[in-house]
Amino acid sequence: MSELQKHIGADTDVPAGDIGVSGREIGYMFGTYRALKGQWEGVLTGKGGSWGGSNIRPEATGYGLVYYVEHMIRYATGGKESFAGKRVAISGSGNVAQYAALKCLELGATVVSLSDSKGALIADDDKGFQAEDIEAIAALKVQRKALTEFENHSFRYIEGARPWKEVGKVDVALPSATQNEVSGDEAQALVDAGCKFIAEGSNMGCTLEAIEVFEEHRKAKKSEGIWYGPGKAANAGGVAVSGLEMAQNSQRLTWSSEEVDERLKGIMKDAFENCLSTAKEYVTPAEGEFPSLVAGANIAGFTKVAAAMRDQGDWWTN
Ligand SMILES: NC(=O)C1=CN([C@@H]2O[C@H](COP(=O)(O)OP(=O)(O)OC[C@H]3O[C@@H](n4cnc5c(N)ncnc54)[C@H](OP(=O)(O)O)[C@@H]3O)[C@@H](O)[C@H]2O)C=CC1
Ligand SMILES: O=C(O)CCC(=O)C(=O)O
């Protein structure tokens, strides 16, 4: 922070936590920044609730992911289905995975897997992981312990494995651990197991080969195909609530959990609708085919930046 503080600031660049970082690390960095500068400003996000953090920021990425996928499910089924009754495979057991799992449970889904860097835990019954299991795992992870230390023998532990080839029939897959955590083979296993929705909680969770498997299946099988939601849209809830934390810091206000959650829901709805409408505009889907959300997300992101650059004189056309 003694070096970084020269390059960041509430109106310059605002860093945030990501994989391996919790409120504890943000606290140490924020405290050092404040001591060096002798002033309080919202220079980092993911702060603690009593010193400028936003309600719902810890939950935001996992919750936002589930909100995004809920829109995918409702669109794909004409509003007939939701998370209720779905079997959901999740990888990871950190911040994103924990809150995605808890929101899935709240919406009536069954969570059939979690994992960490050492292995995967699979629920073979119809009950899956319960909220108390997830809370116990969260407590282990604060102490940097492995899932092998989780003493609930109703789950199958597979050392060195990722969940995708182990979970059997699932409806939804939410990679939420780290990058490149779904290979082409694992993507095919999910498709073969009947998975209909996959969306990344992790950044770049799916390999290029995996994305090709999903996109080919979507095109070939139309409404019976799997539908892929890329992380750059589906996991945007975290950075979005960091933006809301900055807004609250600037106003010296704290919004309630309900207010932040409502805003998060609105942001994820807009993100889904933007991906959808941009995909329809630029990559017209064939009759009965779901629009490509990866094309929609990429093009929407690119055109927004390109238009802003043109408006600000970075480039122009005659
Ligand atoms: N936190 C956020 O707000 C956001 C996070 N993301 C992305 O989501 C993903 C998860 O982040 P987050 O939950 O915050 O991170 P955490 O550090 O809280 O959790 C990471 C999880 O991934 C596991 N993991 C780490 N490395 C590997 C590996 N090489 N192979 C398999 N599993 C691994 C960890 O296992 P172990 O416990 O054994 O280390 C842990 O279960 C990352 O890709 C991150 O960039 C995206 C948007 C926002
Ligand atoms: O809170 C943020 O701004 C960053 C969230 C994050 O880790 C990400 O979007 O990859």
mmCIF file of C-alpha atoms and ligand atoms in Angstrom:
data_model
loop_
_atom_site.group_PDB
_atom_site.id
_atom_site.type_symbol
_atom_site.label_atom_id
_atom_site.label_comp_id
_atom_site.label_asym_id
_atom_site.label_seq_id
_atom_site.Cartn_x
_atom_site.Cartn_y
_atom_site.Cartn_z
ATOM 1 C CA MET A 1 0.000 0.000 0.000
ATOM 2 C CA SER A 2 2.943 2.350 0.593
ATOM 3 C CA GLU A 3 3.515 2.227 -3.191
ATOM 4 C CA LEU A 4 -0.035 1.561 -4.406
ATOM 5 C CA GLN A 5 -1.486 4.599 -2.610
ATOM 6 C CA LYS A 6 0.197 6.876 -5.177
ATOM 7 C CA HIS A 7 -1.912 5.378 -7.945
ATOM 8 C CA ILE A 8 -5.373 4.934 -6.403
ATOM 9 C CA GLY A 9 -8.055 7.201 -4.959
ATOM 10 C CA ALA A 10 -11.823 7.521 -4.704
ATOM 11 C CA ASP A 11 -11.878 9.430 -8.016
ATOM 12 C CA THR A 12 -8.813 7.803 -9.593
ATOM 13 C CA ASP A 13 -8.938 4.033 -9.460
ATOM 14 C CA VAL A 14 -10.701 1.963 -6.816
ATOM 15 C CA PRO A 15 -9.359 -1.591 -6.304
ATOM 16 C CA ALA A 16 -11.434 -4.397 -4.798
ATOM 17 C CA GLY A 17 -10.958 -7.903 -3.521
ATOM 18 C CA ASP A 18 -11.118 -10.946 -5.760
ATOM 19 C CA ILE A 19 -10.136 -14.610 -5.367
ATOM 20 C CA GLY A 20 -8.279 -15.225 -2.084
ATOM 21 C CA VAL A 21 -9.251 -11.815 -0.660
ATOM 22 C CA SER A 22 -11.888 -11.157 1.993
ATOM 23 C CA GLY A 23 -12.855 -8.182 4.151
ATOM 24 C CA ARG A 24 -9.855 -9.016 6.357
ATOM 25 C CA GLU A 25 -7.290 -8.227 3.646
ATOM 26 C CA ILE A 26 -9.243 -5.171 2.467
ATOM 27 C CA GLY A 27 -9.254 -4.013 6.115
ATOM 28 C CA TYR A 28 -5.464 -4.181 6.422
ATOM 29 C CA MET A 29 -5.011 -2.334 3.128
ATOM 30 C CA PHE A 30 -7.668 0.272 3.884
ATOM 31 C CA GLY A 31 -6.255 0.925 7.358
ATOM 32 C CA THR A 32 -2.761 1.421 5.913
ATOM 33 C CA TYR A 33 -4.078 3.760 3.199
ATOM 34 C CA ARG A 34 -6.009 5.813 5.767
ATOM 35 C CA ALA A 35 -2.964 6.055 8.033
ATOM 36 C CA LEU A 36 -0.668 7.096 5.179
ATOM 37 C CA LYS A 37 -3.069 9.680 3.759
ATOM 38 C CA GLY A 38 -4.553 10.920 7.024
ATOM 39 C CA GLN A 39 -8.005 11.003 5.454
ATOM 40 C CA TRP A 40 -11.054 8.779 4.987
ATOM 41 C CA GLU A 41 -12.199 8.052 1.454
ATOM 42 C CA GLY A 42 -13.895 5.119 -0.239
ATOM 43 C CA VAL A 43 -10.706 4.056 -1.959
ATOM 44 C CA LEU A 44 -11.185 0.293 -1.755
ATOM 45 C CA THR A 45 -14.425 -1.685 -1.964
ATOM 46 C CA GLY A 46 -15.379 -4.740 0.019
ATOM 47 C CA LYS A 47 -14.861 -2.780 3.231
ATOM 48 C CA GLY A 48 -16.395 -3.896 6.538
ATOM 49 C CA GLY A 49 -19.898 -2.736 7.412
ATOM 50 C CA SER A 50 -18.808 -0.538 10.321
ATOM 51 C CA TRP A 51 -16.135 1.300 8.308
ATOM 52 C CA GLY A 52 -17.744 2.178 4.983
ATOM 53 C CA GLY A 53 -18.620 -1.167 3.392
ATOM 54 C CA SER A 54 -21.894 -1.845 1.621
ATOM 55 C CA ASN A 55 -24.549 -4.240 2.776
ATOM 56 C CA ILE A 56 -24.785 -7.242 0.388
ATOM 57 C CA ARG A 57 -21.257 -6.743 -1.074
ATOM 58 C CA PRO A 58 -20.050 -10.144 0.244
ATOM 59 C CA GLU A 59 -23.180 -11.813 -1.149
ATOM 60 C CA ALA A 60 -23.326 -9.808 -4.383
ATOM 61 C CA THR A 61 -21.419 -11.984 -6.854
ATOM 62 C CA GLY A 62 -23.097 -15.261 -5.877
ATOM 63 C CA TYR A 63 -26.550 -13.713 -5.561
ATOM 64 C CA GLY A 64 -26.126 -11.779 -8.807
ATOM 65 C CA LEU A 65 -25.079 -14.947 -10.642
ATOM 66 C CA VAL A 66 -28.248 -16.708 -9.531
ATOM 67 C CA TYR A 67 -30.401 -13.679 -10.460
ATOM 68 C CA TYR A 68 -28.849 -13.691 -13.961
ATOM 69 C CA VAL A 69 -29.491 -17.414 -14.422
ATOM 70 C CA GLU A 70 -33.049 -17.038 -13.130
ATOM 71 C CA HIS A 71 -33.635 -14.701 -16.113
ATOM 72 C CA MET A 72 -32.098 -17.282 -18.464
ATOM 73 C CA ILE A 73 -34.406 -19.993 -17.104
ATOM 74 C CA ARG A 74 -37.514 -17.819 -17.300
ATOM 75 C CA TYR A 75 -36.730 -16.681 -20.865
ATOM 76 C CA ALA A 76 -35.922 -20.214 -22.055
ATOM 77 C CA THR A 77 -39.093 -21.709 -20.577
ATOM 78 C CA GLY A 78 -41.457 -18.851 -21.407
ATOM 79 C CA GLY A 79 -41.751 -18.043 -17.693
ATOM 80 C CA LYS A 80 -42.895 -21.587 -16.780
ATOM 81 C CA GLU A 81 -39.793 -22.612 -14.821
ATOM 82 C CA SER A 82 -37.475 -21.101 -12.262
ATOM 83 C CA PHE A 83 -34.709 -22.382 -9.961
ATOM 84 C CA ALA A 84 -37.356 -24.229 -7.928
ATOM 85 C CA GLY A 85 -36.831 -27.981 -8.257
ATOM 86 C CA LYS A 86 -33.617 -27.698 -10.283
ATOM 87 C CA ARG A 87 -30.458 -29.696 -9.488
ATOM 88 C CA VAL A 88 -27.515 -27.314 -9.446
ATOM 89 C CA ALA A 89 -23.820 -28.265 -9.616
ATOM 90 C CA ILE A 90 -21.511 -25.626 -8.145
ATOM 91 C CA SER A 91 -17.705 -25.640 -8.038
ATOM 92 C CA GLY A 92 -15.646 -23.792 -5.440
ATOM 93 C CA SER A 93 -16.510 -23.205 -1.806
ATOM 94 C CA GLY A 94 -15.321 -19.630 -1.403
ATOM 95 C CA ASN A 95 -17.171 -16.334 -1.482
ATOM 96 C CA VAL A 96 -18.943 -16.727 -4.829
ATOM 97 C CA ALA A 97 -19.810 -20.421 -4.424
ATOM 98 C CA GLN A 98 -21.130 -20.039 -0.864
ATOM 99 C CA TYR A 99 -23.571 -17.241 -1.663
ATOM 100 C CA ALA A 100 -24.611 -18.741 -4.999
ATOM 101 C CA ALA A 101 -25.416 -21.966 -3.131
ATOM 102 C CA LEU A 102 -27.386 -20.174 -0.397
ATOM 103 C CA LYS A 103 -29.439 -18.219 -2.969
ATOM 104 C CA CYS A 104 -30.131 -21.439 -4.935
ATOM 105 C CA LEU A 105 -31.457 -23.033 -1.736
ATOM 106 C CA GLU A 106 -33.587 -19.977 -0.987
ATOM 107 C CA LEU A 107 -35.141 -20.289 -4.463
ATOM 108 C CA GLY A 108 -35.968 -23.961 -3.954
ATOM 109 C CA ALA A 109 -33.131 -25.638 -5.877
ATOM 110 C CA THR A 110 -31.001 -28.599 -4.757
ATOM 111 C CA VAL A 111 -27.243 -27.969 -4.606
ATOM 112 C CA VAL A 112 -25.446 -31.197 -5.507
ATOM 113 C CA SER A 113 -21.770 -30.222 -5.398
ATOM 114 C CA LEU A 114 -19.113 -27.912 -4.007
ATOM 115 C CA SER A 115 -15.337 -28.172 -4.377
ATOM 116 C CA ASP A 116 -11.997 -26.631 -3.529
ATOM 117 C CA SER A 117 -8.454 -26.740 -4.886
ATOM 118 C CA LYS A 118 -7.969 -30.241 -3.434
ATOM 119 C CA GLY A 119 -11.152 -32.047 -4.484
ATOM 120 C CA ALA A 120 -14.925 -32.172 -4.871
ATOM 121 C CA LEU A 121 -17.806 -32.999 -2.530
ATOM 122 C CA ILE A 122 -20.817 -34.579 -4.194
ATOM 123 C CA ALA A 123 -24.310 -35.066 -2.768
ATOM 124 C CA ASP A 124 -25.748 -38.229 -4.271
ATOM 125 C CA ASP A 125 -29.134 -37.965 -2.530
ATOM 126 C CA ASP A 126 -32.109 -35.722 -3.328
ATOM 127 C CA LYS A 127 -31.459 -33.508 -0.325
ATOM 128 C CA GLY A 128 -28.117 -32.018 -1.358
ATOM 129 C CA PHE A 129 -26.268 -29.399 0.655
ATOM 130 C CA GLN A 130 -28.270 -27.561 3.304
ATOM 131 C CA ALA A 131 -27.667 -24.005 4.539
ATOM 132 C CA GLU A 132 -25.989 -25.338 7.690
ATOM 133 C CA ASP A 133 -23.530 -27.372 5.562
ATOM 134 C CA ILE A 134 -22.607 -24.267 3.604
ATOM 135 C CA GLU A 135 -22.197 -22.239 6.797
ATOM 136 C CA ALA A 136 -19.938 -24.950 8.267
ATOM 137 C CA ILE A 137 -17.836 -24.977 5.094
ATOM 138 C CA ALA A 138 -17.622 -21.158 5.149
ATOM 139 C CA ALA A 139 -16.299 -21.350 8.727
ATOM 140 C CA LEU A 140 -13.616 -23.854 7.598
ATOM 141 C CA LYS A 141 -12.603 -21.660 4.687
ATOM 142 C CA VAL A 142 -12.054 -18.628 6.953
ATOM 143 C CA GLN A 143 -9.390 -20.782 8.621
ATOM 144 C CA ARG A 144 -8.001 -21.775 5.187
ATOM 145 C CA LYS A 145 -8.889 -25.443 5.808
ATOM 146 C CA ALA A 146 -9.643 -27.966 3.058
ATOM 147 C CA LEU A 147 -13.008 -29.649 2.417
ATOM 148 C CA THR A 148 -11.471 -32.870 3.734
ATOM 149 C CA GLU A 149 -11.950 -31.342 7.201
ATOM 150 C CA PHE A 150 -15.705 -31.059 6.690
ATOM 151 C CA GLU A 151 -17.152 -33.826 8.806
ATOM 152 C CA ASN A 152 -20.456 -34.690 7.194
ATOM 153 C CA HIS A 153 -20.363 -38.193 5.866
ATOM 154 C CA SER A 154 -23.472 -37.953 3.727
ATOM 155 C CA PHE A 155 -21.352 -36.477 0.932
ATOM 156 C CA ARG A 156 -18.923 -38.280 -1.387
ATOM 157 C CA TYR A 157 -15.448 -36.698 -1.445
ATOM 158 C CA ILE A 158 -13.324 -37.194 -4.554
ATOM 159 C CA GLU A 159 -9.730 -36.123 -4.188
ATOM 160 C CA GLY A 160 -8.306 -34.073 -7.048
ATOM 161 C CA ALA A 161 -11.620 -33.982 -8.908
ATOM 162 C CA ARG A 162 -13.825 -31.210 -10.214
ATOM 163 C CA PRO A 163 -17.587 -31.796 -9.957
ATOM 164 C CA TRP A 164 -18.641 -31.812 -13.617
ATOM 165 C CA LYS A 165 -18.077 -35.483 -14.490
ATOM 166 C CA GLU A 166 -19.198 -36.663 -11.057
ATOM 167 C CA VAL A 167 -22.590 -35.050 -10.471
ATOM 168 C CA GLY A 168 -24.865 -37.128 -12.683
ATOM 169 C CA LYS A 169 -28.034 -35.467 -13.937
ATOM 170 C CA VAL A 170 -28.068 -31.717 -13.321
ATOM 171 C CA ASP A 171 -30.113 -28.866 -14.737
ATOM 172 C CA VAL A 172 -27.774 -25.961 -13.972
ATOM 173 C CA ALA A 173 -23.969 -25.689 -13.604
ATOM 174 C CA LEU A 174 -22.317 -22.708 -11.913
ATOM 175 C CA PRO A 175 -18.485 -22.832 -12.102
ATOM 176 C CA SER A 176 -17.504 -20.552 -9.194
ATOM 177 C CA ALA A 177 -13.918 -21.464 -8.239
ATOM 178 C CA THR A 178 -11.283 -20.255 -10.677
ATOM 179 C CA GLN A 179 -10.322 -19.824 -14.326
ATOM 180 C CA ASN A 180 -10.203 -22.730 -16.835
ATOM 181 C CA GLU A 181 -12.150 -25.015 -14.524
ATOM 182 C CA VAL A 182 -14.381 -26.563 -17.198
ATOM 183 C CA SER A 183 -12.547 -28.393 -19.999
ATOM 184 C CA GLY A 184 -14.025 -29.438 -23.355
ATOM 185 C CA ASP A 185 -14.509 -33.004 -22.047
ATOM 186 C CA GLU A 186 -16.192 -31.765 -18.895
ATOM 187 C CA ALA A 187 -18.455 -29.498 -20.964
ATOM 188 C CA GLN A 188 -19.486 -32.520 -23.026
ATOM 189 C CA ALA A 189 -20.148 -34.495 -19.819
ATOM 190 C CA LEU A 190 -22.475 -31.738 -18.597
ATOM 191 C CA VAL A 191 -24.311 -31.664 -21.920
ATOM 192 C CA ASP A 192 -24.628 -35.482 -21.868
ATOM 193 C CA ALA A 193 -25.988 -35.284 -18.304
ATOM 194 C CA GLY A 194 -28.825 -33.071 -19.543
ATOM 195 C CA CYS A 195 -27.563 -29.762 -18.136
ATOM 196 C CA LYS A 196 -29.591 -26.908 -19.682
ATOM 197 C CA PHE A 197 -27.994 -23.797 -18.183
ATOM 198 C CA ILE A 198 -24.377 -22.974 -17.431
ATOM 199 C CA ALA A 199 -23.155 -19.602 -16.195
ATOM 200 C CA GLU A 200 -19.771 -18.542 -14.839
ATOM 201 C CA GLY A 201 -19.427 -17.208 -11.307
ATOM 202 C CA SER A 202 -15.679 -17.464 -11.799
ATOM 203 C CA ASN A 203 -13.801 -15.236 -14.202
ATOM 204 C CA MET A 204 -13.126 -17.181 -17.413
ATOM 205 C CA GLY A 205 -14.239 -20.392 -15.698
ATOM 206 C CA CYS A 206 -14.823 -22.210 -18.991
ATOM 207 C CA THR A 207 -12.013 -22.992 -21.421
ATOM 208 C CA LEU A 208 -12.430 -21.973 -25.045
ATOM 209 C CA GLU A 209 -13.036 -25.656 -25.889
ATOM 210 C CA ALA A 210 -15.846 -25.804 -23.328
ATOM 211 C CA ILE A 211 -17.474 -22.646 -24.690
ATOM 212 C CA GLU A 212 -17.354 -24.135 -28.192
ATOM 213 C CA VAL A 213 -19.110 -27.282 -26.948
ATOM 214 C CA PHE A 214 -21.863 -25.196 -25.321
ATOM 215 C CA GLU A 215 -22.308 -22.823 -28.256
ATOM 216 C CA GLU A 216 -22.406 -25.664 -30.822
ATOM 217 C CA HIS A 217 -25.008 -27.505 -28.752
ATOM 218 C CA ARG A 218 -27.108 -24.338 -28.406
ATOM 219 C CA LYS A 219 -27.093 -23.873 -32.182
ATOM 220 C CA ALA A 220 -27.665 -27.535 -33.070
ATOM 221 C CA LYS A 221 -30.383 -28.368 -30.518
ATOM 222 C CA LYS A 222 -32.129 -24.995 -30.405
ATOM 223 C CA SER A 223 -34.592 -24.822 -27.490
ATOM 224 C CA GLU A 224 -33.372 -28.252 -26.284
ATOM 225 C CA GLY A 225 -29.762 -27.063 -26.154
ATOM 226 C CA ILE A 226 -27.627 -25.915 -23.261
ATOM 227 C CA TRP A 227 -27.449 -22.128 -22.781
ATOM 228 C CA TYR A 228 -24.165 -20.522 -21.677
ATOM 229 C CA GLY A 229 -23.938 -17.263 -19.685
ATOM 230 C CA PRO A 230 -20.412 -15.782 -19.693
ATOM 231 C CA GLY A 231 -18.852 -14.500 -16.471
ATOM 232 C CA LYS A 232 -18.318 -10.989 -17.785
ATOM 233 C CA ALA A 233 -22.102 -10.563 -17.485
ATOM 234 C CA ALA A 234 -23.215 -13.322 -15.109
ATOM 235 C CA ASN A 235 -20.720 -12.519 -12.326
ATOM 236 C CA ALA A 236 -20.975 -8.730 -12.664
ATOM 237 C CA GLY A 237 -22.973 -8.466 -9.431
ATOM 238 C CA GLY A 238 -19.748 -8.160 -7.415
ATOM 239 C CA VAL A 239 -18.305 -5.217 -9.286
ATOM 240 C CA ALA A 240 -21.795 -3.717 -9.539
ATOM 241 C CA VAL A 241 -22.250 -3.627 -5.758
ATOM 242 C CA SER A 242 -18.696 -2.289 -5.465
ATOM 243 C CA GLY A 243 -20.013 0.552 -7.629
ATOM 244 C CA LEU A 244 -22.933 0.923 -5.209
ATOM 245 C CA GLU A 245 -20.457 0.959 -2.294
ATOM 246 C CA MET A 246 -18.620 3.851 -3.987
ATOM 247 C CA ALA A 247 -21.928 5.675 -4.512
ATOM 248 C CA GLN A 248 -22.824 5.274 -0.827
ATOM 249 C CA ASN A 249 -19.330 6.409 0.271
ATOM 250 C CA SER A 250 -19.580 9.528 -1.900
ATOM 251 C CA GLN A 251 -22.933 10.409 -0.335
ATOM 252 C CA ARG A 252 -21.887 9.446 3.226
ATOM 253 C CA LEU A 253 -24.925 7.164 3.313
ATOM 254 C CA THR A 254 -25.601 3.501 4.041
ATOM 255 C CA TRP A 255 -28.402 1.807 2.141
ATOM 256 C CA SER A 256 -30.266 -1.092 3.752
ATOM 257 C CA SER A 257 -29.627 -4.674 2.620
ATOM 258 C CA GLU A 258 -33.058 -4.682 0.985
ATOM 259 C CA GLU A 259 -32.274 -1.541 -1.008
ATOM 260 C CA VAL A 260 -28.895 -2.816 -2.218
ATOM 261 C CA ASP A 261 -30.405 -6.203 -3.091
ATOM 262 C CA GLU A 262 -33.193 -4.545 -5.111
ATOM 263 C CA ARG A 263 -30.612 -2.505 -7.023
ATOM 264 C CA LEU A 264 -28.526 -5.634 -7.603
ATOM 265 C CA LYS A 265 -31.577 -7.451 -8.986
ATOM 266 C CA GLY A 266 -32.232 -4.529 -11.343
ATOM 267 C CA ILE A 267 -28.613 -4.476 -12.512
ATOM 268 C CA MET A 268 -28.579 -8.236 -13.230
ATOM 269 C CA LYS A 269 -31.898 -7.970 -15.113
ATOM 270 C CA ASP A 270 -30.459 -5.127 -17.227
ATOM 271 C CA ALA A 271 -27.265 -7.136 -17.836
ATOM 272 C CA PHE A 272 -29.267 -10.139 -19.058
ATOM 273 C CA GLU A 273 -31.569 -8.038 -21.240
ATOM 274 C CA ASN A 274 -28.611 -6.127 -22.697
ATOM 275 C CA CYS A 275 -26.823 -9.389 -23.635
ATOM 276 C CA LEU A 276 -30.039 -10.736 -25.134
ATOM 277 C CA SER A 277 -31.016 -7.689 -27.187
ATOM 278 C CA THR A 278 -27.449 -7.081 -28.401
ATOM 279 C CA ALA A 279 -27.149 -10.717 -29.496
ATOM 280 C CA LYS A 280 -30.468 -10.471 -31.356
ATOM 281 C CA GLU A 281 -29.349 -7.263 -33.067
ATOM 282 C CA TYR A 282 -25.889 -8.359 -34.187
ATOM 283 C CA VAL A 283 -26.048 -12.184 -34.482
ATOM 284 C CA THR A 284 -29.598 -12.942 -35.575
ATOM 285 C CA PRO A 285 -30.472 -16.342 -34.092
ATOM 286 C CA ALA A 286 -32.062 -19.023 -36.274
ATOM 287 C CA GLU A 287 -35.735 -19.845 -35.694
ATOM 288 C CA GLY A 288 -36.123 -21.410 -32.229
ATOM 289 C CA GLU A 289 -32.475 -20.813 -31.248
ATOM 290 C CA PHE A 290 -31.593 -19.010 -28.000
ATOM 291 C CA PRO A 291 -29.516 -15.873 -28.713
ATOM 292 C CA SER A 292 -25.799 -16.232 -27.950
ATOM 293 C CA LEU A 293 -25.265 -14.521 -24.596
ATOM 294 C CA VAL A 294 -21.488 -14.666 -25.056
ATOM 295 C CA ALA A 295 -21.759 -12.769 -28.357
ATOM 296 C CA GLY A 296 -24.233 -10.363 -26.765
ATOM 297 C CA ALA A 297 -21.981 -9.688 -23.759
ATOM 298 C CA ASN A 298 -18.846 -9.214 -25.875
ATOM 299 C CA ILE A 299 -20.506 -6.939 -28.426
ATOM 300 C CA ALA A 300 -22.397 -4.904 -25.809
ATOM 301 C CA GLY A 301 -19.158 -4.308 -23.880
ATOM 302 C CA PHE A 302 -17.184 -3.441 -26.995
ATOM 303 C CA THR A 303 -19.746 -1.090 -28.543
ATOM 304 C CA LYS A 304 -20.219 0.819 -25.270
ATOM 305 C CA VAL A 305 -16.495 1.502 -24.940
ATOM 306 C CA ALA A 306 -16.035 2.211 -28.653
ATOM 307 C CA ALA A 307 -18.935 4.708 -28.699
ATOM 308 C CA ALA A 308 -17.630 6.496 -25.599
ATOM 309 C CA MET A 309 -14.156 6.704 -27.165
ATOM 310 C CA ARG A 310 -15.626 8.172 -30.375
ATOM 311 C CA ASP A 311 -17.733 10.697 -28.417
ATOM 312 C CA GLN A 312 -14.602 11.748 -26.521
ATOM 313 C CA GLY A 313 -12.537 12.180 -29.685
ATOM 314 C CA ASP A 314 -10.285 9.115 -29.463
ATOM 315 C CA TRP A 315 -11.358 8.117 -32.984
ATOM 316 C CA TRP A 316 -13.754 9.352 -35.614
ATOM 317 C CA THR A 317 -15.197 8.509 -38.975
ATOM 318 C CA ASN A 318 -15.984 10.907 -41.793
HETATM 319 N N1 LIG B 1 -15.354 -12.321 -5.091
HETATM 320 C C1 LIG B 1 -15.950 -11.618 -6.053
HETATM 321 O O1 LIG B 1 -16.669 -10.639 -5.810
HETATM 322 C C2 LIG B 1 -15.803 -12.028 -7.469
HETATM 323 C C3 LIG B 1 -15.115 -13.152 -7.813
HETATM 324 N N2 LIG B 1 -15.050 -13.527 -9.131
HETATM 325 C C4 LIG B 1 -14.350 -14.735 -9.503
HETATM 326 O O2 LIG B 1 -14.986 -15.854 -8.908
HETATM 327 C C5 LIG B 1 -14.026 -16.894 -8.657
HETATM 328 C C6 LIG B 1 -14.073 -17.261 -7.185
HETATM 329 O O3 LIG B 1 -13.744 -16.118 -6.416
HETATM 330 P P1 LIG B 1 -14.021 -16.056 -4.853
HETATM 331 O O4 LIG B 1 -15.137 -16.956 -4.501
HETATM 332 O O5 LIG B 1 -14.089 -14.629 -4.504
HETATM 333 O O6 LIG B 1 -12.649 -16.631 -4.296
HETATM 334 P P2 LIG B 1 -12.356 -17.417 -2.929
HETATM 335 O O7 LIG B 1 -10.903 -17.250 -2.712
HETATM 336 O O8 LIG B 1 -13.300 -17.013 -1.868
HETATM 337 O O9 LIG B 1 -12.697 -18.935 -3.311
HETATM 338 C C7 LIG B 1 -12.013 -19.561 -4.357
HETATM 339 C C8 LIG B 1 -12.434 -21.007 -4.431
HETATM 340 O O10 LIG B 1 -11.825 -21.597 -5.561
HETATM 341 C C9 LIG B 1 -10.972 -22.669 -5.134
HETATM 342 N N3 LIG B 1 -9.765 -22.673 -5.949
HETATM 343 C C10 LIG B 1 -8.761 -21.777 -5.933
HETATM 344 N N4 LIG B 1 -7.808 -22.135 -6.804
HETATM 345 C C11 LIG B 1 -8.231 -23.293 -7.379
HETATM 346 C C12 LIG B 1 -7.680 -24.174 -8.351
HETATM 347 N N5 LIG B 1 -6.498 -23.927 -8.939
HETATM 348 N N6 LIG B 1 -8.402 -25.264 -8.694
HETATM 349 C C13 LIG B 1 -9.597 -25.531 -8.104
HETATM 350 N N7 LIG B 1 -10.170 -24.735 -7.177
HETATM 351 C C14 LIG B 1 -9.492 -23.644 -6.823
HETATM 352 C C15 LIG B 1 -10.644 -22.363 -3.675
HETATM 353 O O11 LIG B 1 -10.237 -23.547 -3.023
HETATM 354 P P3 LIG B 1 -9.287 -23.485 -1.705
HETATM 355 O O12 LIG B 1 -10.210 -23.122 -0.569
HETATM 356 O O13 LIG B 1 -8.742 -24.876 -1.602
HETATM 357 O O14 LIG B 1 -8.258 -22.439 -1.951
HETATM 358 C C16 LIG B 1 -11.990 -21.816 -3.215
HETATM 359 O O15 LIG B 1 -12.921 -22.848 -3.012
HETATM 360 C C17 LIG B 1 -12.680 -16.336 -9.149
HETATM 361 O O16 LIG B 1 -12.521 -16.701 -10.508
HETATM 362 C C18 LIG B 1 -12.890 -14.831 -9.050
HETATM 363 O O17 LIG B 1 -12.035 -14.110 -9.917
HETATM 364 C C19 LIG B 1 -15.713 -12.834 -10.094
HETATM 365 C C20 LIG B 1 -16.420 -11.710 -9.813
HETATM 366 C C21 LIG B 1 -16.448 -11.177 -8.477
HETATM 367 O O1 LIG B 2 -15.683 -5.696 -6.526
HETATM 368 C C1 LIG B 2 -15.066 -5.513 -7.548
HETATM 369 O O2 LIG B 2 -14.992 -4.397 -8.077
HETATM 370 C C2 LIG B 2 -14.332 -6.645 -8.227
HETATM 371 C C3 LIG B 2 -15.139 -7.868 -8.235
HETATM 372 C C4 LIG B 2 -14.396 -8.967 -8.874
HETATM 373 O O3 LIG B 2 -13.634 -9.628 -8.208
HETATM 374 C C5 LIG B 2 -14.549 -9.187 -10.297
HETATM 375 O O4 LIG B 2 -15.460 -8.609 -10.916
HETATM 376 O O5 LIG B 2 -13.791 -9.986 -10.854
#
